[in-house]
Amino acid sequence: IYYSFRDTISSKAQDLFIIDKKSGEIRSAGELDFEDIQSYDLEIEARDQGTPPLSGHCSVELEVLDVND
């Protein structure tokens, strides 16, 4: 199974997060600023390599906390 972001998420969100194609683990690619955006909705797709390939999807909601307060 291979994991990826769906085409529905913004390019800015794709730049801020990295998804491991084999494990599906999501990591931040840089610093997240609560003052800019308080939450992100990431649409994830899982696809196998069968014939025909099957896929599923889910939504991951990530909430950014303001650690300065």
PDB file of N, CA, C and O in Angstrom:
ATOM      1  N   ILE A   1       0.856  -1.179   0.000  1.00  0.00           N
ATOM      2  CA  ILE A   1       0.000   0.000   0.000  1.00  0.00           C
ATOM      3  C   ILE A   1       0.893   1.229   0.000  1.00  0.00           C
ATOM      4  O   ILE A   1       1.876   1.292   0.733  1.00  0.00           O
ATOM      5  N   TYR A   2       0.522   2.211  -0.812  1.00  0.00           N
ATOM      6  CA  TYR A   2       1.247   3.466  -0.890  1.00  0.00           C
ATOM      7  C   TYR A   2       0.330   4.610  -0.503  1.00  0.00           C
ATOM      8  O   TYR A   2      -0.839   4.637  -0.895  1.00  0.00           O
ATOM      9  N   TYR A   3       0.855   5.550   0.270  1.00  0.00           N
ATOM     10  CA  TYR A   3       0.088   6.672   0.795  1.00  0.00           C
ATOM     11  C   TYR A   3       0.527   7.963   0.109  1.00  0.00           C
ATOM     12  O   TYR A   3       1.700   8.137  -0.214  1.00  0.00           O
ATOM     13  N   SER A   4      -0.436   8.871  -0.066  1.00  0.00           N
ATOM     14  CA  SER A   4      -0.125  10.173  -0.664  1.00  0.00           C
ATOM     15  C   SER A   4      -1.203  11.174  -0.268  1.00  0.00           C
ATOM     16  O   SER A   4      -2.276  10.804   0.209  1.00  0.00           O
ATOM     17  N   PHE A   5      -0.884  12.449  -0.457  1.00  0.00           N
ATOM     18  CA  PHE A   5      -1.885  13.483  -0.277  1.00  0.00           C
ATOM     19  C   PHE A   5      -2.800  13.467  -1.493  1.00  0.00           C
ATOM     20  O   PHE A   5      -2.340  13.244  -2.622  1.00  0.00           O
ATOM     21  N   ARG A   6      -4.073  13.705  -1.278  1.00  0.00           N
ATOM     22  CA  ARG A   6      -5.000  13.804  -2.402  1.00  0.00           C
ATOM     23  C   ARG A   6      -4.809  15.155  -3.084  1.00  0.00           C
ATOM     24  O   ARG A   6      -4.259  16.097  -2.516  1.00  0.00           O
ATOM     25  N   ASP A   7      -5.259  15.258  -4.305  1.00  0.00           N
ATOM     26  CA  ASP A   7      -5.117  16.495  -5.077  1.00  0.00           C
ATOM     27  C   ASP A   7      -5.939  17.642  -4.509  1.00  0.00           C
ATOM     28  O   ASP A   7      -5.753  18.785  -4.906  1.00  0.00           O
ATOM     29  N   THR A   8      -6.836  17.359  -3.576  1.00  0.00           N
ATOM     30  CA  THR A   8      -7.730  18.384  -3.051  1.00  0.00           C
ATOM     31  C   THR A   8      -7.065  19.295  -2.015  1.00  0.00           C
ATOM     32  O   THR A   8      -7.604  20.341  -1.705  1.00  0.00           O
ATOM     33  N   ILE A   9      -5.903  18.914  -1.476  1.00  0.00           N
ATOM     34  CA  ILE A   9      -5.272  19.789  -0.489  1.00  0.00           C
ATOM     35  C   ILE A   9      -4.414  20.837  -1.190  1.00  0.00           C
ATOM     36  O   ILE A   9      -3.893  20.610  -2.278  1.00  0.00           O
ATOM     37  N   SER A  10      -4.284  21.972  -0.544  1.00  0.00           N
ATOM     38  CA  SER A  10      -3.570  23.098  -1.158  1.00  0.00           C
ATOM     39  C   SER A  10      -2.083  22.803  -1.318  1.00  0.00           C
ATOM     40  O   SER A  10      -1.512  21.986  -0.592  1.00  0.00           O
ATOM     41  N   SER A  11      -1.474  23.498  -2.253  1.00  0.00           N
ATOM     42  CA  SER A  11      -0.033  23.318  -2.459  1.00  0.00           C
ATOM     43  C   SER A  11       0.747  23.812  -1.243  1.00  0.00           C
ATOM     44  O   SER A  11       1.810  23.277  -0.919  1.00  0.00           O
ATOM     45  N   LYS A  12       0.216  24.822  -0.529  1.00  0.00           N
ATOM     46  CA  LYS A  12       0.883  25.312   0.681  1.00  0.00           C
ATOM     47  C   LYS A  12       0.918  24.217   1.741  1.00  0.00           C
ATOM     48  O   LYS A  12       1.941  23.991   2.384  1.00  0.00           O
ATOM     49  N   ALA A  13      -0.196  23.506   1.916  1.00  0.00           N
ATOM     50  CA  ALA A  13      -0.233  22.408   2.887  1.00  0.00           C
ATOM     51  C   ALA A  13       0.708  21.285   2.457  1.00  0.00           C
ATOM     52  O   ALA A  13       1.375  20.677   3.298  1.00  0.00           O
ATOM     53  N   GLN A  14       0.792  21.016   1.161  1.00  0.00           N
ATOM     54  CA  GLN A  14       1.708  19.981   0.679  1.00  0.00           C
ATOM     55  C   GLN A  14       3.160  20.365   0.926  1.00  0.00           C
ATOM     56  O   GLN A  14       4.005  19.505   1.125  1.00  0.00           O
ATOM     57  N   ASP A  15       3.448  21.665   0.917  1.00  0.00           N
ATOM     58  CA  ASP A  15       4.807  22.132   1.198  1.00  0.00           C
ATOM     59  C   ASP A  15       5.144  22.044   2.688  1.00  0.00           C
ATOM     60  O   ASP A  15       6.306  21.912   3.054  1.00  0.00           O
ATOM     61  N   LEU A  16       4.124  22.139   3.557  1.00  0.00           N
ATOM     62  CA  LEU A  16       4.351  22.139   4.998  1.00  0.00           C
ATOM     63  C   LEU A  16       4.432  20.743   5.610  1.00  0.00           C
ATOM     64  O   LEU A  16       4.925  20.584   6.715  1.00  0.00           O
ATOM     65  N   PHE A  17       3.923  19.737   4.891  1.00  0.00           N
ATOM     66  CA  PHE A  17       3.879  18.390   5.444  1.00  0.00           C
ATOM     67  C   PHE A  17       4.480  17.383   4.474  1.00  0.00           C
ATOM     68  O   PHE A  17       4.415  17.545   3.266  1.00  0.00           O
ATOM     69  N   ILE A  18       5.052  16.332   5.038  1.00  0.00           N
ATOM     70  CA  ILE A  18       5.639  15.240   4.272  1.00  0.00           C
ATOM     71  C   ILE A  18       4.928  13.964   4.695  1.00  0.00           C
ATOM     72  O   ILE A  18       4.721  13.733   5.888  1.00  0.00           O
ATOM     73  N   ILE A  19       4.548  13.148   3.724  1.00  0.00           N
ATOM     74  CA  ILE A  19       3.946  11.856   4.041  1.00  0.00           C
ATOM     75  C   ILE A  19       4.867  10.747   3.541  1.00  0.00           C
ATOM     76  O   ILE A  19       5.365  10.811   2.417  1.00  0.00           O
ATOM     77  N   ASP A  20       5.140   9.798   4.420  1.00  0.00           N
ATOM     78  CA  ASP A  20       5.955   8.653   4.025  1.00  0.00           C
ATOM     79  C   ASP A  20       5.089   7.745   3.159  1.00  0.00           C
ATOM     80  O   ASP A  20       4.039   7.284   3.599  1.00  0.00           O
ATOM     81  N   LYS A  21       5.512   7.518   1.933  1.00  0.00           N
ATOM     82  CA  LYS A  21       4.694   6.772   0.970  1.00  0.00           C
ATOM     83  C   LYS A  21       4.429   5.327   1.399  1.00  0.00           C
ATOM     84  O   LYS A  21       3.404   4.762   1.047  1.00  0.00           O
ATOM     85  N   LYS A  22       5.328   4.741   2.178  1.00  0.00           N
ATOM     86  CA  LYS A  22       5.153   3.339   2.567  1.00  0.00           C
ATOM     87  C   LYS A  22       4.443   3.167   3.910  1.00  0.00           C
ATOM     88  O   LYS A  22       3.645   2.260   4.076  1.00  0.00           O
ATOM     89  N   SER A  23       4.726   4.039   4.882  1.00  0.00           N
ATOM     90  CA  SER A  23       4.126   3.877   6.210  1.00  0.00           C
ATOM     91  C   SER A  23       2.897   4.756   6.422  1.00  0.00           C
ATOM     92  O   SER A  23       2.091   4.481   7.296  1.00  0.00           O
ATOM     93  N   GLY A  24       2.791   5.860   5.673  1.00  0.00           N
ATOM     94  CA  GLY A  24       1.686   6.786   5.861  1.00  0.00           C
ATOM     95  C   GLY A  24       1.939   7.811   6.954  1.00  0.00           C
ATOM     96  O   GLY A  24       1.088   8.646   7.234  1.00  0.00           O
ATOM     97  N   GLU A  25       3.125   7.756   7.565  1.00  0.00           N
ATOM     98  CA  GLU A  25       3.454   8.706   8.625  1.00  0.00           C
ATOM     99  C   GLU A  25       3.522  10.121   8.071  1.00  0.00           C
ATOM    100  O   GLU A  25       4.146  10.362   7.034  1.00  0.00           O
ATOM    101  N   ILE A  26       2.887  11.061   8.765  1.00  0.00           N
ATOM    102  CA  ILE A  26       2.860  12.460   8.350  1.00  0.00           C
ATOM    103  C   ILE A  26       3.749  13.254   9.288  1.00  0.00           C
ATOM    104  O   ILE A  26       3.629  13.150  10.505  1.00  0.00           O
ATOM    105  N   ARG A  27       4.644  14.057   8.714  1.00  0.00           N
ATOM    106  CA  ARG A  27       5.547  14.909   9.494  1.00  0.00           C
ATOM    107  C   ARG A  27       5.486  16.331   8.965  1.00  0.00           C
ATOM    108  O   ARG A  27       5.180  16.549   7.800  1.00  0.00           O
ATOM    109  N   SER A  28       5.847  17.271   9.832  1.00  0.00           N
ATOM    110  CA  SER A  28       5.930  18.656   9.371  1.00  0.00           C
ATOM    111  C   SER A  28       7.267  18.856   8.669  1.00  0.00           C
ATOM    112  O   SER A  28       8.288  18.314   9.085  1.00  0.00           O
ATOM    113  N   ALA A  29       7.259  19.642   7.609  1.00  0.00           N
ATOM    114  CA  ALA A  29       8.469  19.912   6.844  1.00  0.00           C
ATOM    115  C   ALA A  29       9.106  21.230   7.283  1.00  0.00           C
ATOM    116  O   ALA A  29      10.153  21.609   6.783  1.00  0.00           O
ATOM    117  N   GLY A  30       8.469  21.909   8.206  1.00  0.00           N
ATOM    118  CA  GLY A  30       8.977  23.179   8.690  1.00  0.00           C
ATOM    119  C   GLY A  30       8.180  23.610   9.906  1.00  0.00           C
ATOM    120  O   GLY A  30       7.421  22.825  10.479  1.00  0.00           O
ATOM    121  N   GLU A  31       8.349  24.849  10.290  1.00  0.00           N
ATOM    122  CA  GLU A  31       7.637  25.362  11.456  1.00  0.00           C
ATOM    123  C   GLU A  31       6.211  25.753  11.087  1.00  0.00           C
ATOM    124  O   GLU A  31       5.968  26.316  10.023  1.00  0.00           O
ATOM    125  N   LEU A  32       5.294  25.455  11.986  1.00  0.00           N
ATOM    126  CA  LEU A  32       3.900  25.834  11.814  1.00  0.00           C
ATOM    127  C   LEU A  32       3.624  27.015  12.728  1.00  0.00           C
ATOM    128  O   LEU A  32       3.989  26.991  13.899  1.00  0.00           O
ATOM    129  N   ASP A  33       2.983  28.046  12.207  1.00  0.00           N
ATOM    130  CA  ASP A  33       2.722  29.256  12.978  1.00  0.00           C
ATOM    131  C   ASP A  33       1.229  29.367  13.253  1.00  0.00           C
ATOM    132  O   ASP A  33       0.421  29.521  12.337  1.00  0.00           O
ATOM    133  N   PHE A  34       0.865  29.307  14.533  1.00  0.00           N
ATOM    134  CA  PHE A  34      -0.524  29.426  14.956  1.00  0.00           C
ATOM    135  C   PHE A  34      -1.136  30.739  14.474  1.00  0.00           C
ATOM    136  O   PHE A  34      -2.321  30.798  14.167  1.00  0.00           O
ATOM    137  N   GLU A  35      -0.331  31.792  14.421  1.00  0.00           N
ATOM    138  CA  GLU A  35      -0.837  33.109  14.011  1.00  0.00           C
ATOM    139  C   GLU A  35      -1.260  33.122  12.542  1.00  0.00           C
ATOM    140  O   GLU A  35      -2.123  33.904  12.152  1.00  0.00           O
ATOM    141  N   ASP A  36      -0.674  32.261  11.716  1.00  0.00           N
ATOM    142  CA  ASP A  36      -1.037  32.190  10.299  1.00  0.00           C
ATOM    143  C   ASP A  36      -2.260  31.307  10.082  1.00  0.00           C
ATOM    144  O   ASP A  36      -3.251  31.742   9.506  1.00  0.00           O
ATOM    145  N   ILE A  37      -2.174  30.065  10.508  1.00  0.00           N
ATOM    146  CA  ILE A  37      -3.262  29.101  10.323  1.00  0.00           C
ATOM    147  C   ILE A  37      -3.360  28.248  11.581  1.00  0.00           C
ATOM    148  O   ILE A  37      -2.355  27.709  12.050  1.00  0.00           O
ATOM    149  N   GLN A  38      -4.585  28.113  12.109  1.00  0.00           N
ATOM    150  CA  GLN A  38      -4.784  27.378  13.359  1.00  0.00           C
ATOM    151  C   GLN A  38      -5.025  25.880  13.150  1.00  0.00           C
ATOM    152  O   GLN A  38      -4.849  25.090  14.069  1.00  0.00           O
ATOM    153  N   SER A  39      -5.450  25.478  11.952  1.00  0.00           N
ATOM    154  CA  SER A  39      -5.675  24.058  11.710  1.00  0.00           C
ATOM    155  C   SER A  39      -5.541  23.744  10.223  1.00  0.00           C
ATOM    156  O   SER A  39      -5.692  24.629   9.372  1.00  0.00           O
ATOM    157  N   TYR A  40      -5.259  22.493   9.946  1.00  0.00           N
ATOM    158  CA  TYR A  40      -5.116  22.007   8.574  1.00  0.00           C
ATOM    159  C   TYR A  40      -5.982  20.762   8.412  1.00  0.00           C
ATOM    160  O   TYR A  40      -6.064  19.936   9.324  1.00  0.00           O
ATOM    161  N   ASP A  41      -6.629  20.630   7.273  1.00  0.00           N
ATOM    162  CA  ASP A  41      -7.354  19.421   6.921  1.00  0.00           C
ATOM    163  C   ASP A  41      -6.584  18.739   5.799  1.00  0.00           C
ATOM    164  O   ASP A  41      -6.486  19.279   4.695  1.00  0.00           O
ATOM    165  N   LEU A  42      -6.019  17.591   6.095  1.00  0.00           N
ATOM    166  CA  LEU A  42      -5.209  16.865   5.123  1.00  0.00           C
ATOM    167  C   LEU A  42      -5.994  15.665   4.610  1.00  0.00           C
ATOM    168  O   LEU A  42      -6.444  14.836   5.403  1.00  0.00           O
ATOM    169  N   GLU A  43      -6.164  15.585   3.316  1.00  0.00           N
ATOM    170  CA  GLU A  43      -6.850  14.455   2.693  1.00  0.00           C
ATOM    171  C   GLU A  43      -5.787  13.456   2.242  1.00  0.00           C
ATOM    172  O   GLU A  43      -4.882  13.802   1.475  1.00  0.00           O
ATOM    173  N   ILE A  44      -5.876  12.224   2.737  1.00  0.00           N
ATOM    174  CA  ILE A  44      -4.886  11.190   2.478  1.00  0.00           C
ATOM    175  C   ILE A  44      -5.516  10.070   1.657  1.00  0.00           C
ATOM    176  O   ILE A  44      -6.666   9.702   1.883  1.00  0.00           O
ATOM    177  N   GLU A  45      -4.746   9.550   0.708  1.00  0.00           N
ATOM    178  CA  GLU A  45      -5.198   8.415  -0.093  1.00  0.00           C
ATOM    179  C   GLU A  45      -4.246   7.247   0.110  1.00  0.00           C
ATOM    180  O   GLU A  45      -3.029   7.430   0.147  1.00  0.00           O
ATOM    181  N   ALA A  46      -4.806   6.056   0.248  1.00  0.00           N
ATOM    182  CA  ALA A  46      -4.027   4.817   0.315  1.00  0.00           C
ATOM    183  C   ALA A  46      -4.398   3.992  -0.910  1.00  0.00           C
ATOM    184  O   ALA A  46      -5.572   3.802  -1.205  1.00  0.00           O
ATOM    185  N   ARG A  47      -3.392   3.529  -1.650  1.00  0.00           N
ATOM    186  CA  ARG A  47      -3.644   2.793  -2.890  1.00  0.00           C
ATOM    187  C   ARG A  47      -2.759   1.548  -2.920  1.00  0.00           C
ATOM    188  O   ARG A  47      -1.576   1.614  -2.609  1.00  0.00           O
ATOM    189  N   ASP A  48      -3.370   0.422  -3.307  1.00  0.00           N
ATOM    190  CA  ASP A  48      -2.568  -0.790  -3.430  1.00  0.00           C
ATOM    191  C   ASP A  48      -2.091  -0.946  -4.877  1.00  0.00           C
ATOM    192  O   ASP A  48      -2.375  -0.116  -5.724  1.00  0.00           O
ATOM    193  N   GLN A  49      -1.341  -2.002  -5.127  1.00  0.00           N
ATOM    194  CA  GLN A  49      -0.821  -2.212  -6.477  1.00  0.00           C
ATOM    195  C   GLN A  49      -1.454  -3.434  -7.130  1.00  0.00           C
ATOM    196  O   GLN A  49      -0.830  -4.102  -7.951  1.00  0.00           O
ATOM    197  N   GLY A  50      -2.691  -3.685  -6.764  1.00  0.00           N
ATOM    198  CA  GLY A  50      -3.409  -4.803  -7.360  1.00  0.00           C
ATOM    199  C   GLY A  50      -3.865  -4.484  -8.774  1.00  0.00           C
ATOM    200  O   GLY A  50      -3.649  -3.404  -9.301  1.00  0.00           O
ATOM    201  N   THR A  51      -4.515  -5.463  -9.398  1.00  0.00           N
ATOM    202  CA  THR A  51      -5.063  -5.278 -10.734  1.00  0.00           C
ATOM    203  C   THR A  51      -6.542  -5.587 -10.673  1.00  0.00           C
ATOM    204  O   THR A  51      -6.904  -6.748 -10.523  1.00  0.00           O
ATOM    205  N   PRO A  52      -7.394  -4.600 -10.711  1.00  0.00           N
ATOM    206  CA  PRO A  52      -7.113  -3.161 -10.741  1.00  0.00           C
ATOM    207  C   PRO A  52      -6.716  -2.652  -9.351  1.00  0.00           C
ATOM    208  O   PRO A  52      -7.074  -3.267  -8.347  1.00  0.00           O
ATOM    209  N   PRO A  53      -6.007  -1.523  -9.298  1.00  0.00           N
ATOM    210  CA  PRO A  53      -5.622  -0.971  -7.995  1.00  0.00           C
ATOM    211  C   PRO A  53      -6.856  -0.467  -7.244  1.00  0.00           C
ATOM    212  O   PRO A  53      -7.759   0.110  -7.832  1.00  0.00           O
ATOM    213  N   LEU A  54      -6.871  -0.727  -5.945  1.00  0.00           N
ATOM    214  CA  LEU A  54      -7.947  -0.245  -5.089  1.00  0.00           C
ATOM    215  C   LEU A  54      -7.401   0.882  -4.223  1.00  0.00           C
ATOM    216  O   LEU A  54      -6.214   0.907  -3.889  1.00  0.00           O
ATOM    217  N   SER A  55      -8.277   1.808  -3.852  1.00  0.00           N
ATOM    218  CA  SER A  55      -7.833   2.920  -3.024  1.00  0.00           C
ATOM    219  C   SER A  55      -8.890   3.252  -1.982  1.00  0.00           C
ATOM    220  O   SER A  55     -10.063   2.926  -2.132  1.00  0.00           O
ATOM    221  N   GLY A  56      -8.434   3.889  -0.939  1.00  0.00           N
ATOM    222  CA  GLY A  56      -9.293   4.405   0.118  1.00  0.00           C
ATOM    223  C   GLY A  56      -8.754   5.759   0.520  1.00  0.00           C
ATOM    224  O   GLY A  56      -7.629   6.119   0.185  1.00  0.00           O
ATOM    225  N   HIS A  57      -9.567   6.514   1.212  1.00  0.00           N
ATOM    226  CA  HIS A  57      -9.099   7.834   1.623  1.00  0.00           C
ATOM    227  C   HIS A  57      -9.622   8.171   3.014  1.00  0.00           C
ATOM    228  O   HIS A  57     -10.570   7.564   3.503  1.00  0.00           O
ATOM    229  N   CYS A  58      -8.953   9.127   3.637  1.00  0.00           N
ATOM    230  CA  CYS A  58      -9.381   9.611   4.945  1.00  0.00           C
ATOM    231  C   CYS A  58      -8.977  11.077   5.066  1.00  0.00           C
ATOM    232  O   CYS A  58      -8.188  11.595   4.277  1.00  0.00           O
ATOM    233  N   SER A  59      -9.540  11.713   6.057  1.00  0.00           N
ATOM    234  CA  SER A  59      -9.230  13.112   6.341  1.00  0.00           C
ATOM    235  C   SER A  59      -8.543  13.171   7.700  1.00  0.00           C
ATOM    236  O   SER A  59      -9.022  12.583   8.667  1.00  0.00           O
ATOM    237  N   VAL A  60      -7.413  13.870   7.753  1.00  0.00           N
ATOM    238  CA  VAL A  60      -6.685  14.062   9.003  1.00  0.00           C
ATOM    239  C   VAL A  60      -6.761  15.536   9.355  1.00  0.00           C
ATOM    240  O   VAL A  60      -6.355  16.388   8.564  1.00  0.00           O
ATOM    241  N   GLU A  61      -7.320  15.838  10.516  1.00  0.00           N
ATOM    242  CA  GLU A  61      -7.402  17.235  10.953  1.00  0.00           C
ATOM    243  C   GLU A  61      -6.282  17.490  11.944  1.00  0.00           C
ATOM    244  O   GLU A  61      -6.164  16.805  12.967  1.00  0.00           O
ATOM    245  N   LEU A  62      -5.447  18.471  11.629  1.00  0.00           N
ATOM    246  CA  LEU A  62      -4.306  18.798  12.456  1.00  0.00           C
ATOM    247  C   LEU A  62      -4.545  20.184  13.076  1.00  0.00           C
ATOM    248  O   LEU A  62      -4.765  21.138  12.359  1.00  0.00           O
ATOM    249  N   GLU A  63      -4.517  20.250  14.398  1.00  0.00           N
ATOM    250  CA  GLU A  63      -4.731  21.498  15.101  1.00  0.00           C
ATOM    251  C   GLU A  63      -3.386  22.033  15.600  1.00  0.00           C
ATOM    252  O   GLU A  63      -2.636  21.317  16.255  1.00  0.00           O
ATOM    253  N   VAL A  64      -3.085  23.287  15.271  1.00  0.00           N
ATOM    254  CA  VAL A  64      -1.829  23.921  15.681  1.00  0.00           C
ATOM    255  C   VAL A  64      -2.072  24.633  17.013  1.00  0.00           C
ATOM    256  O   VAL A  64      -3.031  25.393  17.152  1.00  0.00           O
ATOM    257  N   LEU A  65      -1.227  24.361  18.002  1.00  0.00           N
ATOM    258  CA  LEU A  65      -1.342  25.002  19.306  1.00  0.00           C
ATOM    259  C   LEU A  65      -0.417  26.204  19.381  1.00  0.00           C
ATOM    260  O   LEU A  65       0.684  26.176  18.843  1.00  0.00           O
ATOM    261  N   ASP A  66      -0.859  27.232  20.091  1.00  0.00           N
ATOM    262  CA  ASP A  66      -0.046  28.436  20.286  1.00  0.00           C
ATOM    263  C   ASP A  66       0.789  28.232  21.544  1.00  0.00           C
ATOM    264  O   ASP A  66       0.303  28.397  22.661  1.00  0.00           O
ATOM    265  N   VAL A  67       2.044  27.857  21.373  1.00  0.00           N
ATOM    266  CA  VAL A  67       2.895  27.540  22.515  1.00  0.00           C
ATOM    267  C   VAL A  67       3.460  28.794  23.175  1.00  0.00           C
ATOM    268  O   VAL A  67       4.033  28.726  24.265  1.00  0.00           O
ATOM    269  N   ASN A  68       3.303  29.970  22.574  1.00  0.00           N
ATOM    270  CA  ASN A  68       3.824  31.199  23.142  1.00  0.00           C
ATOM    271  C   ASN A  68       2.967  31.722  24.278  1.00  0.00           C
ATOM    272  O   ASN A  68       3.412  32.512  25.085  1.00  0.00           O
ATOM    273  N   ASP A  69       1.696  31.303  24.330  1.00  0.00           N
ATOM    274  CA  ASP A  69       0.782  31.814  25.373  1.00  0.00           C
ATOM    275  C   ASP A  69       0.816  30.964  26.611  1.00  0.00           C
ATOM    276  O   ASP A  69       1.019  29.815  26.642  1.00  0.00           O
TER     277      ASP A  69
END
